[in-house]
Amino acid sequence: SLLFTVVFYWFVGFTGFWTAVVFWLESALLVLMFVYLGQFFAYAMPSEEVAQITGILFNSIFMMFIGFSPPAYAIPSGYTWLYDICPFKFPIANLIALVFANCDELPTWNEATQSYENVGSQLGCQPMADAPETVGHITIKEYTEEYFGMKHHQIARNFGITLGIIVLFRIWAALALRFINHQKK
């Protein structure tokens, strides 16, 4: 994940050294989360094939409900519980909020000139270009937070939840390794 961050982060135009460090740390934790969930399935299932199928099923379901596609606000009410329990939404929300929802002071919309004033240099402060008519004028930070539910002020909370989920996956893997035995006697 370090090599990915070194290449990707700067290549796509993101800025800020400490933001890049946190981005790398969060992407490393996301990779660990995937690995430890897979390790749990490998310990808990009777064969490698069943573990792979179970992992694919869980990853497919959880990736659909991380709040990106469909956006968090558009998830039907009967499925919001899947969004709420999705373990991958927390590190993904942090990765996105770090770069797209970071804005110290939002610019103000001037009705007379039909443009933003006091636009900061951060990516989240920039007005969203070619926004749909239904969205109107909005900054990237506002769009990220309103439509995707990935808020910059929740980064510390999401980081803690990510660490908690990783510990939970490790505990599940240890319990599966200790108590589940698929050997035939």
CSV table of C-alpha atoms in Angstrom, one decimal:
chain,number,residue,atom,x,y,z
A,1,SER,CA,0.0,0.0,0.0
A,2,LEU,CA,3.0,2.3,0.5
A,3,LEU,CA,4.1,1.9,-3.1
A,4,PHE,CA,0.5,2.4,-4.3
A,5,THR,CA,0.2,5.6,-2.2
A,6,VAL,CA,3.5,7.0,-3.4
A,7,VAL,CA,2.5,6.5,-7.0
A,8,PHE,CA,-1.2,7.1,-6.9
A,9,TYR,CA,-1.6,9.9,-4.5
A,10,TRP,CA,0.8,12.3,-6.2
A,11,PHE,CA,0.0,11.1,-9.8
A,12,VAL,CA,-3.7,12.1,-9.6
A,13,GLY,CA,-2.9,15.5,-8.2
A,14,PHE,CA,-3.6,15.2,-4.5
A,15,THR,CA,-1.5,17.4,-2.2
A,16,GLY,CA,-0.3,17.5,1.3
A,17,PHE,CA,2.4,15.3,2.9
A,18,TRP,CA,0.6,14.5,6.1
A,19,THR,CA,-2.6,13.8,4.3
A,20,ALA,CA,-0.7,11.4,2.1
A,21,VAL,CA,0.7,9.7,5.2
A,22,VAL,CA,-2.8,9.3,6.7
A,23,PHE,CA,-4.0,8.1,3.3
A,24,TRP,CA,-1.3,5.5,3.2
A,25,LEU,CA,-2.1,4.4,6.8
A,26,GLU,CA,-5.8,4.1,6.0
A,27,SER,CA,-5.2,2.2,2.8
A,28,ALA,CA,-2.9,-0.2,4.6
A,29,LEU,CA,-5.6,-0.8,7.2
A,30,LEU,CA,-8.1,-1.5,4.5
A,31,VAL,CA,-5.7,-4.1,3.0
A,32,LEU,CA,-5.3,-5.6,6.5
A,33,MET,CA,-9.0,-5.7,6.9
A,34,PHE,CA,-9.4,-7.7,3.7
A,35,VAL,CA,-6.6,-10.0,4.6
A,36,TYR,CA,-7.8,-10.8,8.1
A,37,LEU,CA,-11.4,-11.4,6.9
A,38,GLY,CA,-10.0,-13.8,4.3
A,39,GLN,CA,-7.9,-15.5,7.0
A,40,PHE,CA,-11.0,-15.9,9.1
A,41,PHE,CA,-12.9,-17.5,6.2
A,42,ALA,CA,-9.9,-19.8,5.5
A,43,TYR,CA,-9.9,-21.0,9.2
A,44,ALA,CA,-13.7,-21.3,9.5
A,45,MET,CA,-14.6,-23.0,6.2
A,46,PRO,CA,-14.0,-26.7,5.4
A,47,SER,CA,-12.0,-26.1,2.2
A,48,GLU,CA,-10.2,-23.4,0.3
A,49,GLU,CA,-12.9,-23.3,-2.4
A,50,VAL,CA,-15.7,-22.7,0.1
A,51,ALA,CA,-13.6,-20.0,1.8
A,52,GLN,CA,-13.0,-18.3,-1.6
A,53,ILE,CA,-16.7,-18.4,-2.5
A,54,THR,CA,-17.7,-17.1,1.0
A,55,GLY,CA,-15.1,-14.3,0.7
A,56,ILE,CA,-16.4,-13.3,-2.7
A,57,LEU,CA,-20.0,-13.3,-1.5
A,58,PHE,CA,-19.2,-11.1,1.5
A,59,ASN,CA,-16.9,-8.7,-0.4
A,60,SER,CA,-19.5,-8.4,-3.2
A,61,ILE,CA,-22.3,-7.6,-0.7
A,62,PHE,CA,-20.3,-5.2,1.4
A,63,MET,CA,-18.8,-3.4,-1.6
A,64,MET,CA,-22.3,-2.7,-2.9
A,65,PHE,CA,-23.2,-1.0,0.4
A,66,ILE,CA,-20.1,1.1,1.2
A,67,GLY,CA,-22.1,4.3,0.2
A,68,PHE,CA,-20.4,5.0,-3.1
A,69,SER,CA,-22.5,3.3,-5.8
A,70,PRO,CA,-25.3,3.7,-5.0
A,71,PRO,CA,-24.6,6.8,-2.9
A,72,ALA,CA,-25.5,6.6,0.8
A,73,TYR,CA,-28.6,8.8,0.4
A,74,ALA,CA,-30.0,6.6,-2.4
A,75,ILE,CA,-29.8,3.3,-0.6
A,76,PRO,CA,-33.3,2.0,-0.1
A,77,SER,CA,-34.5,2.1,3.5
A,78,GLY,CA,-34.9,-1.7,3.6
A,79,TYR,CA,-31.1,-2.1,2.9
A,80,THR,CA,-29.7,0.7,5.1
A,81,TRP,CA,-28.9,-1.9,7.8
A,82,LEU,CA,-26.4,-3.4,5.3
A,83,TYR,CA,-24.8,0.0,4.9
A,84,ASP,CA,-24.7,0.5,8.7
A,85,ILE,CA,-22.9,-2.8,9.3
A,86,CYS,CA,-20.6,-2.7,6.3
A,87,PRO,CA,-17.0,-2.9,7.7
A,88,PHE,CA,-15.4,-1.5,4.5
A,89,LYS,CA,-17.4,1.8,4.5
A,90,PHE,CA,-15.3,3.2,7.3
A,91,PRO,CA,-11.8,3.1,5.7
A,92,ILE,CA,-13.3,3.9,2.3
A,93,ALA,CA,-15.0,7.0,3.8
A,94,ASN,CA,-11.8,8.1,5.3
A,95,LEU,CA,-9.8,7.7,2.1
A,96,ILE,CA,-12.4,9.8,0.2
A,97,ALA,CA,-13.0,12.3,3.0
A,98,LEU,CA,-9.2,12.9,3.4
A,99,VAL,CA,-8.9,14.4,-0.1
A,100,PHE,CA,-12.4,15.4,-1.3
A,101,ALA,CA,-14.0,16.6,2.0
A,102,ASN,CA,-11.1,18.6,3.3
A,103,CYS,CA,-11.8,22.3,3.3
A,104,ASP,CA,-11.0,24.6,6.2
A,105,GLU,CA,-13.3,27.4,5.2
A,106,LEU,CA,-16.1,26.9,2.6
A,107,PRO,CA,-16.4,29.5,-0.1
A,108,THR,CA,-19.5,31.6,-0.2
A,109,TRP,CA,-21.9,31.8,-3.2
A,110,ASN,CA,-22.5,35.3,-4.6
A,111,GLU,CA,-25.9,35.5,-6.2
A,112,ALA,CA,-25.1,38.7,-8.0
A,113,THR,CA,-22.0,37.4,-9.8
A,114,GLN,CA,-23.3,33.7,-9.9
A,115,SER,CA,-19.9,32.5,-8.7
A,116,TYR,CA,-18.1,31.5,-5.5
A,117,GLU,CA,-15.9,33.9,-3.5
A,118,ASN,CA,-13.0,33.1,-1.3
A,119,VAL,CA,-12.3,29.8,-2.9
A,120,GLY,CA,-9.5,28.0,-1.0
A,121,SER,CA,-6.7,26.0,-2.5
A,122,GLN,CA,-7.8,22.7,-1.1
A,123,LEU,CA,-9.6,20.2,-3.4
A,124,GLY,CA,-12.7,20.2,-1.1
A,125,CYS,CA,-13.1,23.9,-1.4
A,126,GLN,CA,-13.3,23.9,-5.2
A,127,PRO,CA,-16.8,24.4,-6.8
A,128,MET,CA,-18.0,21.2,-8.5
A,129,ALA,CA,-17.8,21.7,-12.2
A,130,ASP,CA,-20.6,20.7,-14.5
A,131,ALA,CA,-22.9,19.8,-11.6
A,132,PRO,CA,-26.4,18.5,-12.6
A,133,GLU,CA,-29.2,21.0,-12.5
A,134,THR,CA,-30.8,19.1,-9.6
A,135,VAL,CA,-27.6,19.6,-7.5
A,136,GLY,CA,-27.1,23.3,-8.3
A,137,HIS,CA,-24.0,25.1,-7.1
A,138,ILE,CA,-22.1,23.1,-4.6
A,139,THR,CA,-18.5,22.5,-3.5
A,140,ILE,CA,-16.7,19.1,-3.7
A,141,LYS,CA,-16.7,18.9,0.1
A,142,GLU,CA,-20.5,19.6,0.3
A,143,TYR,CA,-21.2,17.1,-2.5
A,144,THR,CA,-19.0,14.4,-0.9
A,145,GLU,CA,-20.7,14.8,2.5
A,146,GLU,CA,-24.3,15.2,1.4
A,147,TYR,CA,-24.5,12.6,-1.3
A,148,PHE,CA,-22.0,10.0,-0.2
A,149,GLY,CA,-22.1,10.5,3.6
A,150,MET,CA,-18.3,10.6,3.8
A,151,LYS,CA,-17.7,13.5,6.3
A,152,HIS,CA,-14.3,15.0,7.1
A,153,HIS,CA,-15.1,15.5,10.8
A,154,GLN,CA,-15.7,11.8,11.2
A,155,ILE,CA,-12.2,10.7,10.2
A,156,ALA,CA,-11.0,10.0,13.7
A,157,ARG,CA,-14.2,8.1,14.6
A,158,ASN,CA,-13.9,6.0,11.4
A,159,PHE,CA,-10.2,5.4,12.1
A,160,GLY,CA,-11.1,4.0,15.5
A,161,ILE,CA,-13.9,1.9,14.1
A,162,THR,CA,-11.6,0.5,11.4
A,163,LEU,CA,-9.0,-0.5,14.1
A,164,GLY,CA,-11.9,-2.1,16.1
A,165,ILE,CA,-13.1,-4.1,13.1
A,166,ILE,CA,-9.6,-5.3,12.4
A,167,VAL,CA,-9.3,-6.5,16.0
A,168,LEU,CA,-12.7,-8.2,15.7
A,169,PHE,CA,-11.6,-10.0,12.6
A,170,ARG,CA,-8.4,-11.2,14.4
A,171,ILE,CA,-10.5,-12.5,17.3
A,172,TRP,CA,-12.9,-14.3,15.0
A,173,ALA,CA,-9.9,-15.9,13.2
A,174,ALA,CA,-8.3,-17.0,16.5
A,175,LEU,CA,-11.6,-18.4,17.7
A,176,ALA,CA,-12.1,-20.2,14.4
A,177,LEU,CA,-8.6,-21.6,14.5
A,178,ARG,CA,-9.1,-22.8,18.1
A,179,PHE,CA,-12.6,-24.3,18.0
A,180,ILE,CA,-13.4,-25.2,14.4
A,181,ASN,CA,-12.0,-28.5,13.2
A,182,HIS,CA,-12.8,-30.0,9.8
A,183,GLN,CA,-10.6,-33.0,10.0
A,184,LYS,CA,-12.2,-36.4,9.8
A,185,LYS,CA,-11.4,-38.7,12.6
